[in-house]
mmCIF file of C-alpha atoms in Angstrom:
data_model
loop_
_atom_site.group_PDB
_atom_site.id
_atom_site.type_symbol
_atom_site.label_atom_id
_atom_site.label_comp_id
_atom_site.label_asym_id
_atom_site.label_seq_id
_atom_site.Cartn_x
_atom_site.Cartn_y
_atom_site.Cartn_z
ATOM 1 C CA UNK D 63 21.969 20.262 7.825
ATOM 2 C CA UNK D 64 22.155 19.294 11.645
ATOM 3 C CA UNK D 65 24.247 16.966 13.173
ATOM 4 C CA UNK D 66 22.659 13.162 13.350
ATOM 5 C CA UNK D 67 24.304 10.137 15.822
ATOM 6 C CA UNK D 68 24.663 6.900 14.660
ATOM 7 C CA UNK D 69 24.748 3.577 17.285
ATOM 8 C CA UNK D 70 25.600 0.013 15.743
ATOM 9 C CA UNK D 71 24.810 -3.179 17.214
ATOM 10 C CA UNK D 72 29.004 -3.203 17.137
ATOM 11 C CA UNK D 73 29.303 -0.864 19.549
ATOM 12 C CA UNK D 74 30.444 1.178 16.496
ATOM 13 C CA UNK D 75 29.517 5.143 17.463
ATOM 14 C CA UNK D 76 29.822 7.743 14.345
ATOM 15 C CA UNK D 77 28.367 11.672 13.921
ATOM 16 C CA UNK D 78 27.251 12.520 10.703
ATOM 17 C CA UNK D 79 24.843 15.225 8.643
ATOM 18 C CA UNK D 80 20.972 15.233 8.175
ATOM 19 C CA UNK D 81 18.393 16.109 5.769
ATOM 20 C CA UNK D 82 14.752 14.658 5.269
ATOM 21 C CA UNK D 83 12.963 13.905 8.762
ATOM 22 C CA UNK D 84 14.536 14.559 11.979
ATOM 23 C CA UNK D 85 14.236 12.124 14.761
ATOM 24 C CA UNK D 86 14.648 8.997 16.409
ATOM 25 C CA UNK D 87 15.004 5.921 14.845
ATOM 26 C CA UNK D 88 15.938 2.121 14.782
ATOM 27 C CA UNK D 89 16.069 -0.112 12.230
ATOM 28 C CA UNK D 90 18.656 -2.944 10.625
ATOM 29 C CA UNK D 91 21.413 -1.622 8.310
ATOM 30 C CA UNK D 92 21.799 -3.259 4.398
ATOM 31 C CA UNK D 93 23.443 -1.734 1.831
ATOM 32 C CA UNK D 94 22.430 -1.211 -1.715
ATOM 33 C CA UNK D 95 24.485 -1.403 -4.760
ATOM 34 C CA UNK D 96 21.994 0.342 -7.044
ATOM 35 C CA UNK D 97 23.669 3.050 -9.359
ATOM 36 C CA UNK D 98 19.904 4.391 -9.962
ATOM 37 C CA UNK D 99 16.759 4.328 -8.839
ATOM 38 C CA UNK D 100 17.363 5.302 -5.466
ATOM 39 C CA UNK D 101 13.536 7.043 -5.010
ATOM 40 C CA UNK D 102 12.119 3.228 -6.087
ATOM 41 C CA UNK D 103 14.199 2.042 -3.161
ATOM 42 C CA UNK D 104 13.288 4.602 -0.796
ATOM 43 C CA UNK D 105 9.553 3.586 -1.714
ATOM 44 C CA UNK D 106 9.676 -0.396 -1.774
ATOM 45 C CA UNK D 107 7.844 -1.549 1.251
ATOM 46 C CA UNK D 108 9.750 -4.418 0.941
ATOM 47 C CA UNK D 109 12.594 -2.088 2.957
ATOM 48 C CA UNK D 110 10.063 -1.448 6.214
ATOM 49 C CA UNK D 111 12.167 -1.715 8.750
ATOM 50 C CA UNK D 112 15.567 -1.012 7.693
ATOM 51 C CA UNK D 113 18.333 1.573 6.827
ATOM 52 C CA UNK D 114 19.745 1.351 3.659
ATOM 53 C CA UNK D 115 23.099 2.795 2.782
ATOM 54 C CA UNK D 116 23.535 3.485 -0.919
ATOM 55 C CA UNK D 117 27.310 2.479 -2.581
ATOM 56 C CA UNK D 118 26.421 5.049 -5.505
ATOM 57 C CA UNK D 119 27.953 8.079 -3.720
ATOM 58 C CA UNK D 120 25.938 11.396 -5.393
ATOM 59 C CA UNK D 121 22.026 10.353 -4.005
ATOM 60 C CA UNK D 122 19.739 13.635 -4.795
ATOM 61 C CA UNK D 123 19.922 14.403 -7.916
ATOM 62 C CA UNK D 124 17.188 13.568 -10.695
ATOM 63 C CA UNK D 125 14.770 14.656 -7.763
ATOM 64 C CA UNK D 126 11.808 12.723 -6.955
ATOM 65 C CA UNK D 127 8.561 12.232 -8.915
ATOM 66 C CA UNK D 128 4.804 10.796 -8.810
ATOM 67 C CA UNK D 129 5.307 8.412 -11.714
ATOM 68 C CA UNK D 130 8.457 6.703 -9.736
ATOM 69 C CA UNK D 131 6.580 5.915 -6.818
ATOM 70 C CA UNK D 132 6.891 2.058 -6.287
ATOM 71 C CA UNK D 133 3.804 2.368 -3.510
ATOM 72 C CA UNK D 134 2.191 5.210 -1.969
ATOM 73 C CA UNK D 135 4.860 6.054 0.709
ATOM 74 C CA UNK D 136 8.745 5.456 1.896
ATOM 75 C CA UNK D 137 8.955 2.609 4.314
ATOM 76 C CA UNK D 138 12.299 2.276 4.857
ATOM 77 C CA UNK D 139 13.852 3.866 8.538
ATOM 78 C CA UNK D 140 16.114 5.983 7.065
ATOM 79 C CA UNK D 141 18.756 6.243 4.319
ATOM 80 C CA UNK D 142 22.675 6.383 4.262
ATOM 81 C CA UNK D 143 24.516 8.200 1.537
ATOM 82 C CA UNK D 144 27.834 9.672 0.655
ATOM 83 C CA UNK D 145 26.832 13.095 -0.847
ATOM 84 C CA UNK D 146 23.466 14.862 -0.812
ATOM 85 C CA UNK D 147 22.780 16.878 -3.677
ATOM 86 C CA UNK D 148 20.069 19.202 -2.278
ATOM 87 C CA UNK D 149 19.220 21.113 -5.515
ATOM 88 C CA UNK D 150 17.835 18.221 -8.679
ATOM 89 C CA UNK D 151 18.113 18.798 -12.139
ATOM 90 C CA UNK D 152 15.913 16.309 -14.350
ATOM 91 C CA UNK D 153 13.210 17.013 -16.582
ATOM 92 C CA UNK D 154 11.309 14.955 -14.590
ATOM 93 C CA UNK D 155 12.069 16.190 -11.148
ATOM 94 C CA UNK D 156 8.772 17.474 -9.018
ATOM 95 C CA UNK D 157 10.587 17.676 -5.900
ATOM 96 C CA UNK D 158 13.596 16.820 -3.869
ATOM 97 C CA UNK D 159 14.728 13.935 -1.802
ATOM 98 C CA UNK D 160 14.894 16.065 1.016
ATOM 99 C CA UNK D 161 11.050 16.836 0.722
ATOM 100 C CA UNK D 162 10.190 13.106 -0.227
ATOM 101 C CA UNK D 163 11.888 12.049 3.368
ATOM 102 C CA UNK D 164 10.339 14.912 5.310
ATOM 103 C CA UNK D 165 6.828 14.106 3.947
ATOM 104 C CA UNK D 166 7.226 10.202 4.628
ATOM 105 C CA UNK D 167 9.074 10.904 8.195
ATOM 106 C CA UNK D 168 12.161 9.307 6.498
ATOM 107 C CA UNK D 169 15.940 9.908 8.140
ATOM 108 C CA UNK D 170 18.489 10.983 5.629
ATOM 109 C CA UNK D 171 22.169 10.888 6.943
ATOM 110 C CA UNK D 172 25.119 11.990 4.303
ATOM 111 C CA UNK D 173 28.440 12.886 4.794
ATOM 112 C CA UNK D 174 30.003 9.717 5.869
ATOM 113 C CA UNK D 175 31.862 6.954 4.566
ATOM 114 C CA UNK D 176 29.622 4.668 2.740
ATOM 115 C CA UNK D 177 32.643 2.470 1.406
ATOM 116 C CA UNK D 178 33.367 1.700 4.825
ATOM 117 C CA UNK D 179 29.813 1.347 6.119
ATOM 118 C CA UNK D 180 29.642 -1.445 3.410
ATOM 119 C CA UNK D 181 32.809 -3.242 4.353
ATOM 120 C CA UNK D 182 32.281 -3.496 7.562
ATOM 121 C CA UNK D 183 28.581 -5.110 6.535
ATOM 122 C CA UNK D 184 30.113 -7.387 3.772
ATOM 123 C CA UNK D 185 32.745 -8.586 6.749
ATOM 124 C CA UNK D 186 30.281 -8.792 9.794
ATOM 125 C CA UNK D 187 26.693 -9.241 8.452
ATOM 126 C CA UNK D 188 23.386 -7.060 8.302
ATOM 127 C CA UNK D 189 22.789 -5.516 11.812
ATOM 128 C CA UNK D 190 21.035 -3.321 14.183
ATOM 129 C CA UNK D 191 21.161 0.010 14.412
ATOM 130 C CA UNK D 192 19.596 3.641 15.426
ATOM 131 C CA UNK D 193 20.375 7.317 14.360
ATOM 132 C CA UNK D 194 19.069 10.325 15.750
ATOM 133 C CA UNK D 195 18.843 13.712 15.665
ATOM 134 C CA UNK D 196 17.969 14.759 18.913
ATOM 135 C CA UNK D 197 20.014 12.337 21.272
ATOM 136 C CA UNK D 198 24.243 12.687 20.974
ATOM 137 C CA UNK D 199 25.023 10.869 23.921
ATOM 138 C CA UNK D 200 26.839 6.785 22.208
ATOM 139 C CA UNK D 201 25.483 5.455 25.869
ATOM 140 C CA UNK D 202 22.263 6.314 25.655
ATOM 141 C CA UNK D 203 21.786 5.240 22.191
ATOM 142 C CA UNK D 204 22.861 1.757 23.067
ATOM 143 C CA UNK D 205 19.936 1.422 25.674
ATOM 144 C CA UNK D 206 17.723 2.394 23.118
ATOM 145 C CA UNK D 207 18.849 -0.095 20.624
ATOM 146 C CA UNK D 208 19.290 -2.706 23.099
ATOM 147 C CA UNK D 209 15.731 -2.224 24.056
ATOM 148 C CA UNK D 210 14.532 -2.424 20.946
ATOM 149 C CA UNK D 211 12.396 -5.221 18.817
ATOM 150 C CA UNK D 212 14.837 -6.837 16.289
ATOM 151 C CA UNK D 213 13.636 -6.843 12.679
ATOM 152 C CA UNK D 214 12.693 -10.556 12.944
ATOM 153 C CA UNK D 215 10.821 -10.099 15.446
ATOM 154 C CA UNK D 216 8.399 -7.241 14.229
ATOM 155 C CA UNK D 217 5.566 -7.892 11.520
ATOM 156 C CA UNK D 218 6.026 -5.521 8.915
ATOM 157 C CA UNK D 219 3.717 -6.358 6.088
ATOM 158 C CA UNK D 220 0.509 -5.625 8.682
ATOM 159 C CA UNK D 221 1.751 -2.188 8.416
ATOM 160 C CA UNK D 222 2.389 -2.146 4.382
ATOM 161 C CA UNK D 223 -0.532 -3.936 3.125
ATOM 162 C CA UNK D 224 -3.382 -2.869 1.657
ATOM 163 C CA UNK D 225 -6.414 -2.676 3.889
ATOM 164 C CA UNK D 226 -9.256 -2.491 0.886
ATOM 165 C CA UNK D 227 -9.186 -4.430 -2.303
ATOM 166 C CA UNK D 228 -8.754 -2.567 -5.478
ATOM 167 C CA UNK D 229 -8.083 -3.326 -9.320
ATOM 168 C CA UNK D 230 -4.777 -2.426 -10.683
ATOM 169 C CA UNK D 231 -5.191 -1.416 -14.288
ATOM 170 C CA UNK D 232 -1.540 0.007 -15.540
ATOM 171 C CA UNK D 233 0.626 -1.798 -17.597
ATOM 172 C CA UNK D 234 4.156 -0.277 -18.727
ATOM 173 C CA UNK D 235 5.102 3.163 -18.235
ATOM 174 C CA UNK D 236 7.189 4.675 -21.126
ATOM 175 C CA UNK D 237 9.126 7.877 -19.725
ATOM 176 C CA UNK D 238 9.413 8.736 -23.354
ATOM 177 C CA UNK D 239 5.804 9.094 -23.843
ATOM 178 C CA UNK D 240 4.512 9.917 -20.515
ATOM 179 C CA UNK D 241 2.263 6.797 -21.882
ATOM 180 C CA UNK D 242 0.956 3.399 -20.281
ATOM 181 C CA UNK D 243 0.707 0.688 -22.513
ATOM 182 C CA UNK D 244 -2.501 -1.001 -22.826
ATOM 183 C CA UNK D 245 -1.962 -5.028 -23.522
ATOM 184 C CA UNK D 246 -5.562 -7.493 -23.570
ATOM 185 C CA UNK D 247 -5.903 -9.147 -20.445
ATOM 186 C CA UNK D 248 -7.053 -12.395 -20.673
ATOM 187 C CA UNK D 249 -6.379 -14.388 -17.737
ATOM 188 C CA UNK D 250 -7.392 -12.781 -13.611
ATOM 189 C CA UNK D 251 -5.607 -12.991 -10.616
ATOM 190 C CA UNK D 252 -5.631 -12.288 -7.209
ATOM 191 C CA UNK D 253 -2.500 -10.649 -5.467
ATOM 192 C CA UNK D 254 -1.791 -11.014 -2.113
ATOM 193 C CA UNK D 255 -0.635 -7.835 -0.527
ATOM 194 C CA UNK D 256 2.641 -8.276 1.432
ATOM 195 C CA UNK D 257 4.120 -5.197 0.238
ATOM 196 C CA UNK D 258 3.404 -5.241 -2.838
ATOM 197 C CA UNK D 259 5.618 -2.567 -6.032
ATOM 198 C CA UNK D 260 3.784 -1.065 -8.301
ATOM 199 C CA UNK D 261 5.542 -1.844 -11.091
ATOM 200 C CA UNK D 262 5.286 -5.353 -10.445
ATOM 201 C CA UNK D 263 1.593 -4.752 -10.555
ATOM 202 C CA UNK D 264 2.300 -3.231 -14.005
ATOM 203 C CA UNK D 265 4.060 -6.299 -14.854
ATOM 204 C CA UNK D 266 1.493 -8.750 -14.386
ATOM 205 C CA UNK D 267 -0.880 -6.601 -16.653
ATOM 206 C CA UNK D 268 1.442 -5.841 -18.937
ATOM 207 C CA UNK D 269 1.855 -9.567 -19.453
ATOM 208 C CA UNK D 270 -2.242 -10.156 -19.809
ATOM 209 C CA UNK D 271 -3.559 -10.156 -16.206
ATOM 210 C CA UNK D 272 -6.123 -8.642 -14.923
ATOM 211 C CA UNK D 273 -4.959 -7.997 -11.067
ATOM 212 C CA UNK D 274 -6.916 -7.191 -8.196
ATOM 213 C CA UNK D 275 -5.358 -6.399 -5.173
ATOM 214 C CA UNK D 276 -6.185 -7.910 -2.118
ATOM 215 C CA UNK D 277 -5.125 -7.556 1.593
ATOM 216 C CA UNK D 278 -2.518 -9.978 3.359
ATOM 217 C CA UNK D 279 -6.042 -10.991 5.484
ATOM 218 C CA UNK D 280 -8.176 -12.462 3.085
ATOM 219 C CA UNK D 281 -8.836 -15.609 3.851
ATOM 220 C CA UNK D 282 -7.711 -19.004 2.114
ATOM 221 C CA UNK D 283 -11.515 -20.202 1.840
ATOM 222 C CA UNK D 284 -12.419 -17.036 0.330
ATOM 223 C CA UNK D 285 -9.501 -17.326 -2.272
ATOM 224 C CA UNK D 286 -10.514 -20.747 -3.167
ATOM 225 C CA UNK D 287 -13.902 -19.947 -3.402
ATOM 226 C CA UNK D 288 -12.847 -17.013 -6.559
ATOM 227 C CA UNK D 289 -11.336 -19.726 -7.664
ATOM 228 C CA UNK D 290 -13.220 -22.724 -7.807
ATOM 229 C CA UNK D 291 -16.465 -20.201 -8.914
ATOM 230 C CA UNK D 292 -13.664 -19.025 -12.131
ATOM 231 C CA UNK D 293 -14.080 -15.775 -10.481
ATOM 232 C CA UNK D 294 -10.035 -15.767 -11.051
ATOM 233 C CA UNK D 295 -7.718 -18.073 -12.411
ATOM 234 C CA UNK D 296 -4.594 -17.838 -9.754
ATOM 235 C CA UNK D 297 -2.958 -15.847 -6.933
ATOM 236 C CA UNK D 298 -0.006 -13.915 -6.794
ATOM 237 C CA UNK D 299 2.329 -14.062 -3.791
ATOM 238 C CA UNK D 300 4.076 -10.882 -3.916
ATOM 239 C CA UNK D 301 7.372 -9.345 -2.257
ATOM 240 C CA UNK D 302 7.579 -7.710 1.106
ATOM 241 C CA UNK D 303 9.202 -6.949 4.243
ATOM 242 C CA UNK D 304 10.824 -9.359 6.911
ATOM 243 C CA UNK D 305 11.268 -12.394 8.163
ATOM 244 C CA UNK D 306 9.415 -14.798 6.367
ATOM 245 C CA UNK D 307 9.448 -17.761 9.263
ATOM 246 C CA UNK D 308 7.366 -15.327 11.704
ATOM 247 C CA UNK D 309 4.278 -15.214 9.410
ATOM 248 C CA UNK D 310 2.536 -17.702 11.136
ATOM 249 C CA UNK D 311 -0.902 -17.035 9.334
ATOM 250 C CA UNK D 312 -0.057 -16.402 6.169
ATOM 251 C CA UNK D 313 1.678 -19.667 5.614
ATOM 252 C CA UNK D 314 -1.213 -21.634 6.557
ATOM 253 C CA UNK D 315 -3.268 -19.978 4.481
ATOM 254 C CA UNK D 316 -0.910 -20.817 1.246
ATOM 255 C CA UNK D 317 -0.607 -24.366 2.627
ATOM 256 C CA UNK D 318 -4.447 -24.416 2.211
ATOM 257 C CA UNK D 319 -4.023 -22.720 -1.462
ATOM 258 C CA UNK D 320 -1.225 -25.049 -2.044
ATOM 259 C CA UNK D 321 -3.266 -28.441 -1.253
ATOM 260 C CA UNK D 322 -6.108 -27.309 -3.026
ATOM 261 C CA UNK D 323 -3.869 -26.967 -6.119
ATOM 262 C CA UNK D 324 -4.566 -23.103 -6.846
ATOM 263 C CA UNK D 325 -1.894 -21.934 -9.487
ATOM 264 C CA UNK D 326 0.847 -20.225 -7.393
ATOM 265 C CA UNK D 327 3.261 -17.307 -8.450
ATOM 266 C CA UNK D 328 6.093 -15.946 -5.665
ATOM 267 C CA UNK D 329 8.537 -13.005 -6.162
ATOM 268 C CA UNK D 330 10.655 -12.431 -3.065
ATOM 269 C CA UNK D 331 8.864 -12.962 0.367
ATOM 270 C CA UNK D 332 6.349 -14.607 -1.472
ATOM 271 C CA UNK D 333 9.407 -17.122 -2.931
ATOM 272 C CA UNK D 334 10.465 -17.478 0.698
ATOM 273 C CA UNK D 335 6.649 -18.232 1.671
ATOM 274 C CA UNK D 336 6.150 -21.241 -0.160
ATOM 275 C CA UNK D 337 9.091 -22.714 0.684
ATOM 276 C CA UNK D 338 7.998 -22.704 4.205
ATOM 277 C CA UNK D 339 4.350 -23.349 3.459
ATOM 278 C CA UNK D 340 6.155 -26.979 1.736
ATOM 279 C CA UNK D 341 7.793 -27.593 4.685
ATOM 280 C CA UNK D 342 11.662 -26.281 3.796
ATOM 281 C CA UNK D 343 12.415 -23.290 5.973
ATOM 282 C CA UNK D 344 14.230 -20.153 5.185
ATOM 283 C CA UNK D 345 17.909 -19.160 6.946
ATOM 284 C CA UNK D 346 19.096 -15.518 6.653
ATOM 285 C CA UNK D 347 22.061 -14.634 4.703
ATOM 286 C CA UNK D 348 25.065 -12.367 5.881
ATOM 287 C CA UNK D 349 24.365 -9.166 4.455
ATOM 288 C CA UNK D 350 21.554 -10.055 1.969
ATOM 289 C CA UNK D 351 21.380 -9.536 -2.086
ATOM 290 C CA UNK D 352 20.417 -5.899 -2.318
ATOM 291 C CA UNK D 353 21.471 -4.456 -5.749
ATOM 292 C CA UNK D 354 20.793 -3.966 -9.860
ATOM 293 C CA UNK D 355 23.770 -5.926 -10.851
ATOM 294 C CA UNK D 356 23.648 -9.910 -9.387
ATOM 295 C CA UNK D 357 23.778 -12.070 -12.449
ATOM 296 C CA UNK D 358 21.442 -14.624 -12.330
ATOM 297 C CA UNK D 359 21.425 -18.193 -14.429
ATOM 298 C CA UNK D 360 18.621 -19.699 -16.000
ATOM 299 C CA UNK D 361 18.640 -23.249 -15.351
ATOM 300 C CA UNK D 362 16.287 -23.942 -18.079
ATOM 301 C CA UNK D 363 17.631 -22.550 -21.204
ATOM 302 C CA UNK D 364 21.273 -21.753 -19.742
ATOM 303 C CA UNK D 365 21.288 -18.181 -20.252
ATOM 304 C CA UNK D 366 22.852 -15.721 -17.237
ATOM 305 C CA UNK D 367 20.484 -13.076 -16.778
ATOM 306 C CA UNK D 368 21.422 -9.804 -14.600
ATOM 307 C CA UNK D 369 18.480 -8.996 -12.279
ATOM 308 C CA UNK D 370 17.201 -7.004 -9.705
ATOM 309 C CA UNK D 371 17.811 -8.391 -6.149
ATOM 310 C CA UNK D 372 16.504 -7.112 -2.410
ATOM 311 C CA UNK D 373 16.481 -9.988 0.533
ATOM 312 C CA UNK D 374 17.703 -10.786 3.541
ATOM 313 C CA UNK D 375 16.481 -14.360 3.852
ATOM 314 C CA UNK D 376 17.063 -17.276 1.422
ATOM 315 C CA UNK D 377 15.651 -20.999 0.858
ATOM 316 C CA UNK D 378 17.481 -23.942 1.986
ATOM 317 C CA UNK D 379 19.059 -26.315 -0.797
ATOM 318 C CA UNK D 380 17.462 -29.563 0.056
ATOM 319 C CA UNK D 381 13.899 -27.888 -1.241
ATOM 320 C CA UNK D 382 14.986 -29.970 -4.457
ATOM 321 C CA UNK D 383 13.655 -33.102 -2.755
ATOM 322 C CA UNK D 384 9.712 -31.332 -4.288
ATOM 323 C CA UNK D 385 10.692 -28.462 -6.383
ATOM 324 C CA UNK D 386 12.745 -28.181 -9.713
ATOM 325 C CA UNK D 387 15.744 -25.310 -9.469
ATOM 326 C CA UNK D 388 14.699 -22.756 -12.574
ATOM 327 C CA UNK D 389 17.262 -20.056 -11.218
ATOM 328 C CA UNK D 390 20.355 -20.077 -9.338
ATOM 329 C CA UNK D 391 22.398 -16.824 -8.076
ATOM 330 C CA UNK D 392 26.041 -16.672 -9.753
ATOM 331 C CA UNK D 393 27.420 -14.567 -6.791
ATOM 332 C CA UNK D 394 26.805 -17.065 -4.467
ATOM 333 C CA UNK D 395 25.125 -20.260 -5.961
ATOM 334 C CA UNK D 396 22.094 -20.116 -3.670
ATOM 335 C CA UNK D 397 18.473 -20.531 -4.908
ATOM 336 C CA UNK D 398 16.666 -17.986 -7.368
ATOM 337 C CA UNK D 399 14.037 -19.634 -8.834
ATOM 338 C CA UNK D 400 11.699 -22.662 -8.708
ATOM 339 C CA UNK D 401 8.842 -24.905 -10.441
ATOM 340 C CA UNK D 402 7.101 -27.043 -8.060
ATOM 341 C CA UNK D 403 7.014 -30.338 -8.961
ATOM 342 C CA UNK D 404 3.114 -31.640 -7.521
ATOM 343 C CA UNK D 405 1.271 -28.452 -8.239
ATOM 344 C CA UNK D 406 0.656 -25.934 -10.661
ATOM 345 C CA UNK D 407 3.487 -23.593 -8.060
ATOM 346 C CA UNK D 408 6.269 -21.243 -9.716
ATOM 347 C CA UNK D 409 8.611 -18.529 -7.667
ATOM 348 C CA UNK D 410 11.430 -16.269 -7.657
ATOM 349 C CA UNK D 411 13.763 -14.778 -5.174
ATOM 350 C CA UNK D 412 15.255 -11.852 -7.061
ATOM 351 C CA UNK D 413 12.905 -9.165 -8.933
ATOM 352 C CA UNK D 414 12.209 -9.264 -12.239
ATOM 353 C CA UNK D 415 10.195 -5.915 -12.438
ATOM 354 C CA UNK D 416 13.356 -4.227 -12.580
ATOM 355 C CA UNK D 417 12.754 -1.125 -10.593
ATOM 356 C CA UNK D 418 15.240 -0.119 -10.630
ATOM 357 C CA UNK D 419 17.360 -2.477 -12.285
ATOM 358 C CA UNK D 420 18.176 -4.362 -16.051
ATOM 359 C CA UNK D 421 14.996 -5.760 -17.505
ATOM 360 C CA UNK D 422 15.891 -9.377 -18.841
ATOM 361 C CA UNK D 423 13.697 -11.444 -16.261
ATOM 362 C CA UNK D 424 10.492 -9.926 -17.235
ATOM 363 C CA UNK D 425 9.590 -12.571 -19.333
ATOM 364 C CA UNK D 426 9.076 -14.297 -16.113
ATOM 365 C CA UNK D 427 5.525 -12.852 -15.451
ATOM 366 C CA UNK D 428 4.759 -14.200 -19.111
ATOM 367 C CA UNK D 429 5.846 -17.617 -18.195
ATOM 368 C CA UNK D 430 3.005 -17.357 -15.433
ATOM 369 C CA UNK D 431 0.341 -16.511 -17.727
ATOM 370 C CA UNK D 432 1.056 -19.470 -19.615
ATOM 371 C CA UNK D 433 1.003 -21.441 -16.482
ATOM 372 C CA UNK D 434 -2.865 -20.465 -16.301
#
């Protein structure tokens, strides 16, 4: 391993270890309290642009494998962990993280203290910073960083998104199997490409959708026109990198969707979008809900779900004046989930995929089918 500096927005300096890509890099710091799944991380666009530092301390080692890929590459800047373990033992295991990262161009940095990494963003907020393996000197890191574009400022889901349509036709993996299940699909949809996981993609089928997958440039008219033909019978909004209030485009296309009553479904970004696209926008939290543990209460039928969470940004409170609250966040008591109350419009903040994570909000992407 060779050395790697680290520059925070602070003024914080630190050395550390390196394995995966070597480099330059810059990027905004979250952390993730995840005890597993730390390859679906690595590989949710939804993390373009950022480090994450893991608060499970051993990262490495059930390896890496094809099936666990959540899209076709790692997005994320780099990642932050306590230990390393360089040599995997899983049945599963195809290859290391260290080989994953290289591939993908991917910093790893271990041998640090993630507890304290993850105070001091709990206490000060989410913020910039770079880490490299070539430059040592804390002065000349801070020019770089300082003449770097922020995260809010750079759009990251022109880089993640598809750029050709294509049919997703998996449902449910079973790792017991090695098996996909194959459900009847009944209903067709459309999903917008903002960075989109493939297991929500699974999701959707798994719950009777047929999904095609389209890029974050298609058109409003041409949406409406699928649907007003019965080419498809909604659109999908999915999850992705950012800020949310610099997608100029893509929220006047959903305002078009929205007024021409197309059935809407948001997880994530796409949560964040339609609040905008009705007029309420987002703020950005401290350090953002990035984890497999937030508990999460139904509105509807009272019951506290724990879910999968991963964003920065949040909607505002007084989006009750057109929407219904379905979800709320215990943590914190901000907004999870909502119905729309003038058109046929449902989203979510956190992830109920569940990859990784617990798997009680899947019944979620039922509740949408039924909505069609």
């Amino acid at each position: 391993m060779n050395k790697i500096s680290l520059y925070f927005e602070n003024g914080l300096f630190l050395e550390a270890k390196s394995f995966g890509a070597e480099g330059t890099a810059v990027g905004e710091i979250v952390f993730n309290t995840s005890l597993t799944g730390y390859q679906e991380i690595v590989t949710d666009p939804s993390y373009a642009g950022q480090f994450v530092t893991f608060t499970m301390p051993e990262i490495g080692n059930v390896g890496c494998n094809a099936q666990d890929m959540e899209s076709k590459g790692a997005h994320c800047k780099g990642i932050i962990v306590r230990t390393y373990q360089s040599r995997p033992s899983n049945f599963r295991s195809e290859e290391s993280l260290d080989v994953l990262l290289k591939r993908e161009n991917v910093l790893g940095i271990t041998e640090i203290d993630t507890r304290f990494l993850t105070k001091m963003l709990r206490d000060e907020g989410a913020m910039m910073m770079v880490a490299s393996t070539e430059i040592h000197d804390a002065t000349e890191l801070k020019k770089i960083l300082e003449s770097s574009p922020r995260i809010e400022e750079v759009n990251y889901i022109e880089q993640v998104s598809t750029k050709e349509s294509y049919v997703h036709n998996e449902a449910r993996y079973d790792a017991r199997t090695f098996e996909y299940a194959k459900p009847e699909t009944t209903k067709k949809i459309i999903a917008l490409d903002f960075g989109i996981k493939r297991n929500i993609l699974n999701e959707l089928t798994h719950a009777g959708m047929e999904v095609t997958v389209v890029p974050n440039s298609m058109s409003a008219e041409e949406i409406i026109a699928k649907v007003d033909s019965k080419e498809i019978d909604g659109v999908f909004l999915s999850n992705g990198p950012g800020d949310p209030l610099i997608l100029k485009e893509e929220q006047e296309k959903i305002k078009k969707l929205i007024a021409h009553k197309v059935p809407l479904f948001g997880i994530c970004l796409g949560h964040q979008l339609l609040s905008i696209s009705h007029g309420y926008d987002t703020y950005k939290l401290k350090f953002g809900h990035h984890g497999g543990n937030h508990p999460v209460k139904n509105e509807m039928t009272g019951t506290v779900e724990i879910t999968a969470q991963n964003h920065n940004y949040n909607v505002p409170d007084n989006i009750t004046e057109v929407a219904t609250v379905t979800h709320v966040n215990l943590f914190d008591n901000t907004i999870e989930g909502l119905k729309y109350n003038d058109s046929p419009t449902m989203s979510v903040q956190h992830h109920p995929e569940a990859s990784p994570g617990p798997h009680e909000s899947a019944y979620i992407f039922s509740e949408f089918r039924k909505m069609l």
